[in-house]
mmCIF file of C-alpha atoms in Angstrom:
data_model
loop_
_atom_site.group_PDB
_atom_site.id
_atom_site.type_symbol
_atom_site.label_atom_id
_atom_site.label_comp_id
_atom_site.label_asym_id
_atom_site.label_seq_id
_atom_site.Cartn_x
_atom_site.Cartn_y
_atom_site.Cartn_z
ATOM 1 C CA MET A 1 101.468 91.116 130.464
ATOM 2 C CA LYS A 2 104.136 92.003 128.368
ATOM 3 C CA ARG A 3 104.188 95.430 126.797
ATOM 4 C CA ALA A 4 107.425 97.717 124.845
ATOM 5 C CA PHE A 5 107.865 100.227 125.331
ATOM 6 C CA LYS A 6 109.446 102.678 122.855
ATOM 7 C CA TYR A 7 111.656 105.849 123.525
ATOM 8 C CA ARG A 8 113.630 108.197 121.273
ATOM 9 C CA PHE A 9 117.592 108.215 122.411
ATOM 10 C CA TYR A 10 120.577 109.918 120.536
ATOM 11 C CA PRO A 11 124.324 108.171 120.232
ATOM 12 C CA THR A 12 127.252 109.217 120.998
ATOM 13 C CA PRO A 13 129.804 109.789 118.195
ATOM 14 C CA GLU A 14 131.322 106.534 118.975
ATOM 15 C CA GLN A 15 128.484 104.816 119.987
ATOM 16 C CA VAL A 16 126.503 105.634 116.239
ATOM 17 C CA GLU A 17 130.207 103.623 114.467
ATOM 18 C CA LEU A 18 129.787 100.510 116.609
ATOM 19 C CA LEU A 19 125.421 100.674 116.296
ATOM 20 C CA ALA A 20 126.884 100.762 112.073
ATOM 21 C CA LEU A 21 128.778 98.008 112.819
ATOM 22 C CA THR A 22 126.822 96.267 114.392
ATOM 23 C CA PHE A 23 123.064 96.145 112.427
ATOM 24 C CA GLY A 24 125.564 95.682 108.896
ATOM 25 C CA CYS A 25 126.651 92.353 111.195
ATOM 26 C CA VAL A 26 123.353 91.248 112.124
ATOM 27 C CA ARG A 27 122.372 92.127 108.240
ATOM 28 C CA PHE A 28 125.650 90.860 106.628
ATOM 29 C CA VAL A 29 124.654 87.419 108.862
ATOM 30 C CA TYR A 30 121.235 87.353 107.607
ATOM 31 C CA ASN A 31 121.420 87.555 104.210
ATOM 32 C CA SER A 32 124.537 85.001 104.130
ATOM 33 C CA ILE A 33 122.335 82.553 105.784
ATOM 34 C CA LEU A 34 119.269 83.047 104.532
ATOM 35 C CA ARG A 35 121.499 82.707 100.343
ATOM 36 C CA TRP A 36 123.352 79.459 101.731
ATOM 37 C CA ARG A 37 119.866 77.951 102.957
ATOM 38 C CA THR A 38 118.328 78.716 99.874
ATOM 39 C CA ASP A 39 121.321 77.383 97.964
ATOM 40 C CA ALA A 40 121.157 74.438 99.544
ATOM 41 C CA TYR A 41 117.506 73.581 98.675
ATOM 42 C CA TYR A 42 117.813 74.447 94.852
ATOM 43 C CA GLU A 43 121.036 72.295 94.843
ATOM 44 C CA ARG A 44 121.112 69.877 97.296
ATOM 45 C CA GLN A 45 117.171 69.618 98.418
ATOM 46 C CA GLU A 46 118.580 70.187 101.533
ATOM 47 C CA LYS A 47 116.643 71.741 104.348
ATOM 48 C CA ILE A 48 118.239 73.845 106.812
ATOM 49 C CA GLY A 49 117.078 74.351 110.642
ATOM 50 C CA TYR A 50 118.237 77.182 113.472
ATOM 51 C CA VAL A 51 120.919 74.738 114.620
ATOM 52 C CA GLN A 52 122.178 73.733 111.020
ATOM 53 C CA ALA A 53 122.025 77.724 110.829
ATOM 54 C CA ASN A 54 123.981 78.610 114.371
ATOM 55 C CA ALA A 55 126.130 76.625 113.003
ATOM 56 C CA ARG A 56 127.218 78.067 109.583
ATOM 57 C CA LEU A 57 127.315 81.104 111.873
ATOM 58 C CA THR A 58 130.373 80.225 114.232
ATOM 59 C CA ALA A 59 131.706 78.540 111.360
ATOM 60 C CA LEU A 60 132.270 82.033 109.763
ATOM 61 C CA LYS A 61 132.913 83.492 112.522
ATOM 62 C CA LYS A 62 136.439 81.431 112.730
ATOM 63 C CA GLU A 63 137.199 82.560 109.099
ATOM 64 C CA PRO A 64 139.850 85.703 108.906
ATOM 65 C CA GLU A 65 137.975 87.480 105.907
ATOM 66 C CA PHE A 66 134.966 87.880 108.395
ATOM 67 C CA SER A 67 136.933 88.555 111.624
ATOM 68 C CA TRP A 68 134.859 91.996 111.506
ATOM 69 C CA LEU A 69 131.984 89.874 113.028
ATOM 70 C CA LYS A 70 133.913 89.683 116.497
ATOM 71 C CA ASP A 71 133.677 93.132 116.831
ATOM 72 C CA VAL A 72 129.933 92.994 117.742
ATOM 73 C CA SER A 73 128.228 91.118 120.634
ATOM 74 C CA CYS A 74 127.261 88.056 119.356
ATOM 75 C CA VAL A 75 123.834 88.028 120.900
ATOM 76 C CA PRO A 76 121.960 90.197 117.629
ATOM 77 C CA LEU A 77 123.753 87.732 115.465
ATOM 78 C CA GLN A 78 121.741 84.561 116.807
ATOM 79 C CA HIS A 79 119.067 86.734 117.038
ATOM 80 C CA SER A 80 118.444 87.305 114.002
ATOM 81 C CA LEU A 81 118.895 84.046 112.863
ATOM 82 C CA ARG A 82 115.928 83.218 115.136
ATOM 83 C CA HIS A 83 114.117 86.188 113.453
ATOM 84 C CA GLN A 84 115.052 84.266 109.773
ATOM 85 C CA GLN A 85 113.935 80.872 111.718
ATOM 86 C CA THR A 86 110.494 82.678 112.179
ATOM 87 C CA ALA A 87 110.442 84.103 108.848
ATOM 88 C CA PHE A 88 110.689 80.250 107.401
ATOM 89 C CA SER A 89 107.955 79.257 110.028
ATOM 90 C CA HIS A 90 104.980 81.610 109.354
ATOM 91 C CA PHE A 91 106.455 81.189 105.535
ATOM 92 C CA PHE A 92 106.077 77.260 105.418
ATOM 93 C CA ALA A 93 102.611 77.601 107.499
ATOM 94 C CA GLY A 94 101.602 79.493 103.724
ATOM 95 C CA ARG A 95 101.188 82.569 106.111
ATOM 96 C CA ALA A 96 103.489 84.879 104.622
ATOM 97 C CA ALA A 97 106.231 84.977 101.891
ATOM 98 C CA TYR A 98 109.152 83.842 101.212
ATOM 99 C CA PRO A 99 112.012 85.608 103.798
ATOM 100 C CA VAL A 100 113.650 88.013 101.790
ATOM 101 C CA PHE A 101 117.115 90.237 101.945
ATOM 102 C CA LYS A 102 117.468 93.437 103.946
ATOM 103 C CA SER A 103 118.468 96.314 102.714
ATOM 104 C CA LYS A 104 120.779 99.326 104.523
ATOM 105 C CA ARG A 105 118.442 101.705 102.580
ATOM 106 C CA HIS A 106 116.184 100.781 105.119
ATOM 107 C CA LYS A 107 114.653 100.317 108.683
ATOM 108 C CA GLN A 108 117.886 98.517 111.257
ATOM 109 C CA SER A 109 118.040 96.912 113.757
ATOM 110 C CA ALA A 110 119.161 95.238 116.682
ATOM 111 C CA GLU A 111 117.731 92.647 119.366
ATOM 112 C CA LEU A 112 119.781 92.330 122.646
ATOM 113 C CA THR A 113 118.303 90.301 125.116
ATOM 114 C CA ALA A 114 120.082 90.208 129.305
ATOM 115 C CA SER A 115 123.103 89.724 128.469
ATOM 116 C CA ALA A 116 124.033 92.301 125.990
ATOM 117 C CA PHE A 117 122.565 95.379 127.274
ATOM 118 C CA LYS A 118 121.499 96.743 131.450
ATOM 119 C CA TYR A 119 119.610 98.860 133.096
ATOM 120 C CA ARG A 120 120.576 100.464 136.192
ATOM 121 C CA GLU A 121 119.721 103.689 137.974
ATOM 122 C CA GLY A 122 118.101 104.499 135.101
ATOM 123 C CA LYS A 123 120.575 104.201 133.144
ATOM 124 C CA LEU A 124 120.956 102.147 129.396
ATOM 125 C CA TYR A 125 123.836 100.710 128.424
ATOM 126 C CA MET A 126 125.037 97.685 125.234
ATOM 127 C CA ALA A 127 127.323 95.276 124.959
ATOM 128 C CA LYS A 128 130.921 96.583 123.314
ATOM 129 C CA SER A 129 129.873 100.319 124.666
ATOM 130 C CA LYS A 130 131.593 101.969 128.121
ATOM 131 C CA THR A 131 128.954 104.971 128.007
ATOM 132 C CA HIS A 132 124.999 104.563 128.494
ATOM 133 C CA LEU A 133 122.299 105.594 125.541
ATOM 134 C CA ASP A 134 120.823 109.367 125.331
ATOM 135 C CA VAL A 135 117.494 108.166 126.114
ATOM 136 C CA ARG A 136 114.450 110.872 126.065
ATOM 137 C CA TRP A 137 112.570 108.787 129.006
ATOM 138 C CA SER A 138 109.184 110.444 128.646
ATOM 139 C CA ARG A 139 107.779 107.848 130.584
ATOM 140 C CA PRO A 140 109.576 105.174 133.521
ATOM 141 C CA LEU A 141 109.318 101.322 132.343
ATOM 142 C CA PRO A 142 107.448 99.438 135.054
ATOM 143 C CA SER A 143 110.516 97.056 135.441
ATOM 144 C CA VAL A 144 113.518 95.835 134.212
ATOM 145 C CA PRO A 145 113.559 95.404 130.463
ATOM 146 C CA SER A 146 113.760 91.698 129.635
ATOM 147 C CA THR A 147 114.733 92.172 125.842
ATOM 148 C CA VAL A 148 115.858 96.021 123.947
ATOM 149 C CA THR A 149 115.481 96.478 120.090
ATOM 150 C CA ILE A 150 117.925 99.158 119.387
ATOM 151 C CA SER A 151 116.773 100.438 116.007
ATOM 152 C CA LYS A 152 117.343 102.976 112.822
ATOM 153 C CA ASP A 153 114.673 104.598 110.926
ATOM 154 C CA ALA A 154 115.183 105.936 107.476
ATOM 155 C CA ALA A 155 115.213 109.284 109.119
ATOM 156 C CA GLY A 156 118.208 108.484 110.244
ATOM 157 C CA ARG A 157 116.493 108.780 114.148
ATOM 158 C CA TYR A 158 117.914 106.034 116.890
ATOM 159 C CA PHE A 159 114.917 104.747 118.613
ATOM 160 C CA VAL A 160 115.438 102.013 122.096
ATOM 161 C CA SER A 161 112.616 99.886 122.829
ATOM 162 C CA CYS A 162 112.210 97.928 126.482
ATOM 163 C CA LEU A 163 110.310 94.828 126.918
ATOM 164 C CA CYS A 164 109.025 95.106 130.669
ATOM 165 C CA GLU A 165 106.453 93.080 131.982
ATOM 166 C CA PHE A 166 103.610 95.560 133.593
ATOM 167 C CA LYS A 167 100.171 95.255 135.349
ATOM 168 C CA PRO A 168 96.978 96.116 133.245
ATOM 169 C CA VAL A 169 94.283 98.485 135.274
ATOM 170 C CA SER A 170 90.574 97.614 134.180
ATOM 171 C CA LEU A 171 88.874 100.995 133.484
ATOM 172 C CA PRO A 172 85.816 101.466 135.762
ATOM 173 C CA ILE A 173 82.798 99.733 134.279
ATOM 174 C CA THR A 174 80.538 101.983 132.218
ATOM 175 C CA ALA A 175 77.275 101.783 130.187
ATOM 176 C CA CYS A 176 78.088 103.003 127.409
ATOM 177 C CA THR A 177 78.280 100.804 123.917
ATOM 178 C CA VAL A 178 79.398 102.496 120.624
ATOM 179 C CA GLY A 179 79.468 101.045 117.162
ATOM 180 C CA ILE A 180 81.406 102.569 114.426
ATOM 181 C CA ASP A 181 81.525 102.555 110.452
ATOM 182 C CA VAL A 182 85.233 103.210 109.256
ATOM 183 C CA GLY A 183 85.438 105.272 106.035
ATOM 184 C CA LEU A 184 87.708 107.849 103.988
ATOM 185 C CA HIS A 185 85.575 110.370 104.211
ATOM 186 C CA ASP A 186 86.112 110.464 108.183
ATOM 187 C CA LEU A 187 88.054 108.329 109.790
ATOM 188 C CA PHE A 188 85.043 106.443 111.945
ATOM 189 C CA VAL A 189 81.748 107.633 112.412
ATOM 190 C CA THR A 190 80.026 106.106 115.897
ATOM 191 C CA ASP A 191 75.645 105.316 116.050
ATOM 192 C CA THR A 192 75.336 108.734 117.807
ATOM 193 C CA GLY A 193 76.209 111.017 114.477
ATOM 194 C CA PHE A 194 79.505 111.697 115.445
ATOM 195 C CA LYS A 195 82.010 112.171 112.479
ATOM 196 C CA THR A 196 85.303 112.483 113.083
ATOM 197 C CA GLY A 197 86.593 113.762 109.875
ATOM 198 C CA ASN A 198 89.610 112.823 108.206
ATOM 199 C CA PRO A 199 92.619 114.599 108.527
ATOM 200 C CA ARG A 200 94.662 113.298 105.330
ATOM 201 C CA HIS A 201 97.629 113.226 106.155
ATOM 202 C CA THR A 202 99.497 112.145 103.642
ATOM 203 C CA ALA A 203 97.739 114.704 100.648
ATOM 204 C CA LYS A 204 98.800 117.411 103.375
ATOM 205 C CA TYR A 205 102.912 116.404 102.858
ATOM 206 C CA ALA A 206 101.755 115.649 98.821
ATOM 207 C CA LYS A 207 103.322 118.546 97.206
ATOM 208 C CA GLN A 208 106.251 118.910 99.647
ATOM 209 C CA LEU A 209 106.951 114.712 99.100
ATOM 210 C CA ALA A 210 106.651 115.403 95.168
ATOM 211 C CA LEU A 211 108.770 118.005 94.997
ATOM 212 C CA LEU A 212 111.629 116.280 97.011
ATOM 213 C CA GLN A 213 111.130 112.536 95.035
ATOM 214 C CA ARG A 214 112.071 114.985 91.819
ATOM 215 C CA ARG A 215 115.225 116.251 93.180
ATOM 216 C CA LEU A 216 116.135 112.609 94.037
ATOM 217 C CA SER A 217 115.713 111.361 90.996
ATOM 218 C CA ARG A 218 117.855 113.741 89.407
ATOM 219 C CA LYS A 219 121.079 113.277 91.555
ATOM 220 C CA GLN A 220 123.453 110.746 90.676
ATOM 221 C CA LYS A 221 123.754 106.835 92.396
ATOM 222 C CA GLY A 222 125.510 107.090 94.797
ATOM 223 C CA SER A 223 127.063 110.136 95.575
ATOM 224 C CA LYS A 224 126.719 112.304 98.512
ATOM 225 C CA ASN A 225 124.168 115.029 97.395
ATOM 226 C CA ARG A 226 121.697 111.553 96.857
ATOM 227 C CA ALA A 227 121.460 109.858 99.931
ATOM 228 C CA ARG A 228 120.647 114.026 101.531
ATOM 229 C CA ALA A 229 117.937 113.607 98.967
ATOM 230 C CA SER A 230 116.913 110.696 100.516
ATOM 231 C CA ALA A 231 117.432 111.420 103.703
ATOM 232 C CA LYS A 232 115.561 114.327 103.761
ATOM 233 C CA VAL A 233 112.706 112.040 101.357
ATOM 234 C CA ALA A 234 112.307 109.546 104.584
ATOM 235 C CA ARG A 235 112.218 112.486 107.057
ATOM 236 C CA ILE A 236 108.668 113.611 105.309
ATOM 237 C CA HIS A 237 107.645 109.839 105.050
ATOM 238 C CA ALA A 238 108.099 110.088 108.805
ATOM 239 C CA LYS A 239 106.584 112.940 109.688
ATOM 240 C CA ILE A 240 103.670 111.123 108.557
ATOM 241 C CA VAL A 241 103.804 108.685 109.380
ATOM 242 C CA ASP A 242 104.369 110.207 113.457
ATOM 243 C CA CYS A 243 101.164 112.162 113.003
ATOM 244 C CA ARG A 244 99.234 109.419 111.357
ATOM 245 C CA LEU A 245 99.546 107.568 114.435
ATOM 246 C CA ASP A 246 99.492 109.936 117.142
ATOM 247 C CA ASN A 247 95.740 110.658 115.905
ATOM 248 C CA LEU A 248 95.124 107.026 116.157
ATOM 249 C CA HIS A 249 96.424 106.828 119.985
ATOM 250 C CA LYS A 250 93.847 109.954 120.499
ATOM 251 C CA LEU A 251 91.213 108.205 118.608
ATOM 252 C CA SER A 252 91.349 105.065 119.609
ATOM 253 C CA ARG A 253 91.886 105.736 122.852
ATOM 254 C CA LYS A 254 89.182 108.351 122.953
ATOM 255 C CA LEU A 255 86.706 105.323 122.592
ATOM 256 C CA ILE A 256 87.774 102.975 125.210
ATOM 257 C CA ASN A 257 87.468 105.631 127.571
ATOM 258 C CA GLU A 258 84.694 106.037 127.172
ATOM 259 C CA ASN A 259 82.744 102.929 126.070
ATOM 260 C CA GLN A 260 82.083 99.757 127.389
ATOM 261 C CA VAL A 261 81.433 97.834 123.929
ATOM 262 C CA VAL A 262 83.024 98.578 121.300
ATOM 263 C CA CYS A 263 81.375 97.012 117.654
ATOM 264 C CA VAL A 264 83.541 97.474 114.115
ATOM 265 C CA GLU A 265 83.385 95.605 111.460
ATOM 266 C CA SER A 266 86.179 93.185 109.924
ATOM 267 C CA LEU A 267 87.668 94.632 107.031
ATOM 268 C CA LYS A 268 90.279 92.428 104.476
ATOM 269 C CA VAL A 269 92.361 95.381 104.072
ATOM 270 C CA LYS A 270 94.835 94.022 102.049
ATOM 271 C CA ASN A 271 92.267 93.093 99.878
ATOM 272 C CA MET A 272 90.593 96.550 99.663
ATOM 273 C CA ILE A 273 93.682 98.628 98.488
ATOM 274 C CA ARG A 274 93.638 96.519 95.291
ATOM 275 C CA ASN A 275 91.530 99.252 94.064
ATOM 276 C CA PRO A 276 94.044 101.227 92.010
ATOM 277 C CA LYS A 277 91.372 104.514 92.589
ATOM 278 C CA LEU A 278 91.025 104.316 96.352
ATOM 279 C CA SER A 279 94.011 102.435 97.346
ATOM 280 C CA LYS A 280 96.434 105.565 98.709
ATOM 281 C CA HIS A 281 93.234 106.876 100.530
ATOM 282 C CA ILE A 282 92.563 103.110 102.182
ATOM 283 C CA SER A 283 96.771 102.794 102.603
ATOM 284 C CA ASP A 284 96.616 106.595 104.627
ATOM 285 C CA ALA A 285 93.503 105.766 106.313
ATOM 286 C CA SER A 286 94.964 102.200 107.803
ATOM 287 C CA TRP A 287 91.966 101.301 109.718
ATOM 288 C CA GLY A 288 94.171 98.125 109.749
ATOM 289 C CA GLU A 289 96.206 99.617 112.089
ATOM 290 C CA PHE A 290 92.866 101.602 113.953
ATOM 291 C CA VAL A 291 91.411 97.934 114.951
ATOM 292 C CA ARG A 292 94.905 96.905 116.028
ATOM 293 C CA GLN A 293 94.626 99.442 117.958
ATOM 294 C CA LEU A 294 91.225 99.188 119.930
ATOM 295 C CA GLU A 295 92.095 95.532 120.254
ATOM 296 C CA TYR A 296 95.383 95.368 122.250
ATOM 297 C CA LYS A 297 93.919 98.537 124.338
ATOM 298 C CA ALA A 298 90.881 97.219 125.087
ATOM 299 C CA GLU A 299 92.847 94.028 126.889
ATOM 300 C CA TRP A 300 94.722 96.345 128.931
ATOM 301 C CA SER A 301 91.893 97.876 130.193
ATOM 302 C CA GLY A 302 89.457 95.648 130.722
ATOM 303 C CA ARG A 303 86.700 96.157 127.475
ATOM 304 C CA SER A 304 85.364 94.391 124.810
ATOM 305 C CA LEU A 305 86.472 94.704 121.154
ATOM 306 C CA VAL A 306 83.489 92.882 119.347
ATOM 307 C CA ALA A 307 83.839 92.276 115.670
ATOM 308 C CA ILE A 308 81.339 91.576 113.413
ATOM 309 C CA ASP A 309 81.102 89.696 110.090
ATOM 310 C CA GLN A 310 82.699 91.434 106.574
ATOM 311 C CA TYR A 311 79.555 90.088 104.502
ATOM 312 C CA PHE A 312 76.664 92.091 106.960
ATOM 313 C CA PRO A 313 75.355 94.400 105.099
ATOM 314 C CA SER A 314 75.059 96.963 107.042
ATOM 315 C CA SER A 315 75.452 99.981 104.357
ATOM 316 C CA LYS A 316 72.650 98.390 103.501
ATOM 317 C CA ARG A 317 70.078 97.431 106.051
ATOM 318 C CA CYS A 318 67.222 100.043 107.206
ATOM 319 C CA SER A 319 68.326 100.123 110.804
ATOM 320 C CA CYS A 320 64.342 101.218 110.891
ATOM 321 C CA CYS A 321 62.452 97.905 109.814
ATOM 322 C CA GLY A 322 65.676 96.393 108.373
ATOM 323 C CA TYR A 323 65.269 95.763 105.004
ATOM 324 C CA ILE A 324 67.774 95.346 102.780
ATOM 325 C CA SER A 325 67.894 97.592 99.523
ATOM 326 C CA LYS A 326 69.668 95.441 96.598
ATOM 327 C CA SER A 327 72.058 98.283 95.261
ATOM 328 C CA LEU A 328 73.640 101.286 97.047
ATOM 329 C CA PRO A 329 77.256 102.511 95.104
ATOM 330 C CA LEU A 330 79.707 104.265 97.136
ATOM 331 C CA ASN A 331 78.349 107.830 95.566
ATOM 332 C CA VAL A 332 75.125 107.576 96.996
ATOM 333 C CA ARG A 333 75.787 108.770 100.382
ATOM 334 C CA HIS A 334 72.125 109.240 101.686
ATOM 335 C CA TRP A 335 69.127 106.984 101.187
ATOM 336 C CA GLN A 336 65.527 106.766 102.287
ATOM 337 C CA CYS A 337 63.880 103.120 102.593
ATOM 338 C CA PRO A 338 61.123 102.546 99.954
ATOM 339 C CA GLU A 339 59.285 100.627 103.030
ATOM 340 C CA CYS A 340 59.572 102.186 105.966
ATOM 341 C CA SER A 341 60.411 105.472 104.434
ATOM 342 C CA ALA A 342 62.932 106.335 107.157
ATOM 343 C CA LYS A 343 65.592 109.058 106.009
ATOM 344 C CA HIS A 344 69.466 107.767 106.470
ATOM 345 C CA ASP A 345 72.804 108.897 106.242
ATOM 346 C CA ARG A 346 75.139 106.083 104.796
ATOM 347 C CA ASP A 347 77.502 105.587 107.403
ATOM 348 C CA VAL A 348 74.899 106.526 110.460
ATOM 349 C CA ASN A 349 72.902 104.270 109.792
ATOM 350 C CA ALA A 350 76.276 101.813 109.227
ATOM 351 C CA ALA A 351 77.182 102.079 112.626
ATOM 352 C CA ILE A 352 74.095 101.506 114.104
ATOM 353 C CA ASN A 353 73.564 97.997 112.870
ATOM 354 C CA ILE A 354 77.129 97.265 113.476
ATOM 355 C CA LYS A 355 76.265 98.113 117.316
ATOM 356 C CA THR A 356 73.088 96.390 116.718
ATOM 357 C CA ALA A 357 74.661 93.464 114.996
ATOM 358 C CA GLY A 358 77.878 93.413 117.568
ATOM 359 C CA LEU A 359 75.814 93.885 120.492
ATOM 360 C CA ALA A 360 73.248 91.189 119.997
ATOM 361 C CA GLY A 361 76.852 88.272 118.962
ATOM 362 C CA PHE A 362 78.271 89.641 122.420
ATOM 363 C CA ALA A 363 74.816 89.104 124.803
ATOM 364 C CA CYS A 364 75.275 85.116 122.923
ATOM 365 C CA GLY A 365 79.155 84.799 123.563
ATOM 366 C CA GLU A 366 79.871 85.334 119.933
ATOM 367 C CA SER A 367 82.015 88.055 120.445
ATOM 368 C CA VAL A 368 85.622 87.258 118.531
ATOM 369 C CA ASN A 369 89.029 89.975 118.148
ATOM 370 C CA PRO A 370 89.506 90.861 115.140
#
């Protein structure tokens, strides 16, 4: 299997200048080719593919006004066109919207293949740089990377992601199974009644973030003070993201380590965040990212992830007798079954039903990963 290992690194002033130039060239090539392809279609009904786009890039390099494109490696420029072609493929297949222009105010990245970097004796060198990158190797690489992606986030931090071949090791088989019901009051509740709680990282930094955003709104556009204020806001957002991901990784790893089969509910998160009252809370909970982590960690560890149908009435169905309540508003956290008089905690009852349905489908060979 292939796995990406992400590390933070601290570039030298010369490397900062080279990376800024590389990011700028990648962004310029992507935006200029995108504009050229768009105009060609609307003006002449001409469809441009990757081969024509690559030829256009070669022509741009030969023009005197764009000679600075030769100051960086050609590999990330060509890869930006490959990414653009992939974006068009997703658009024509109906999986994504039309490709948009890249902005210098957001995350910047450049992808390097084996011809544009060297990895020797635990040191990583990029093309056009004489010194190695000062990477904080938190863990050793399992093999020589085939692809390296260098990125800079809005907070000004530099990261390198190394794509390597690795052999996953399956965990010992266990008889434990679990069903989980995700929510907002608790990130998830298991069928045994365990509740994780919800850290609510966005709410934790809401006052500090609001203060910095008000200060940013008063700064003059294009000034250095505005750039510094924008960096402070970006650092708060980065802190929120890091805290959220750290919590999700710990919880997902714990579930995979302790259970052979994990049963979850399929949710259309993109549709759920359209609710204006709950969209911020649903986004902060990151249910989609949580299930994604469970999926690939289960594959690496030899576990099974079972996703039941999204329309399965897990909360309204009595886990004791199977009675389905006609209506169960969100503010009702506990209810009693009118058939068997069993008292239920809404979330625990849903987790039990999810586990029952998931194991039944898994036994029949109908396990479907989300």
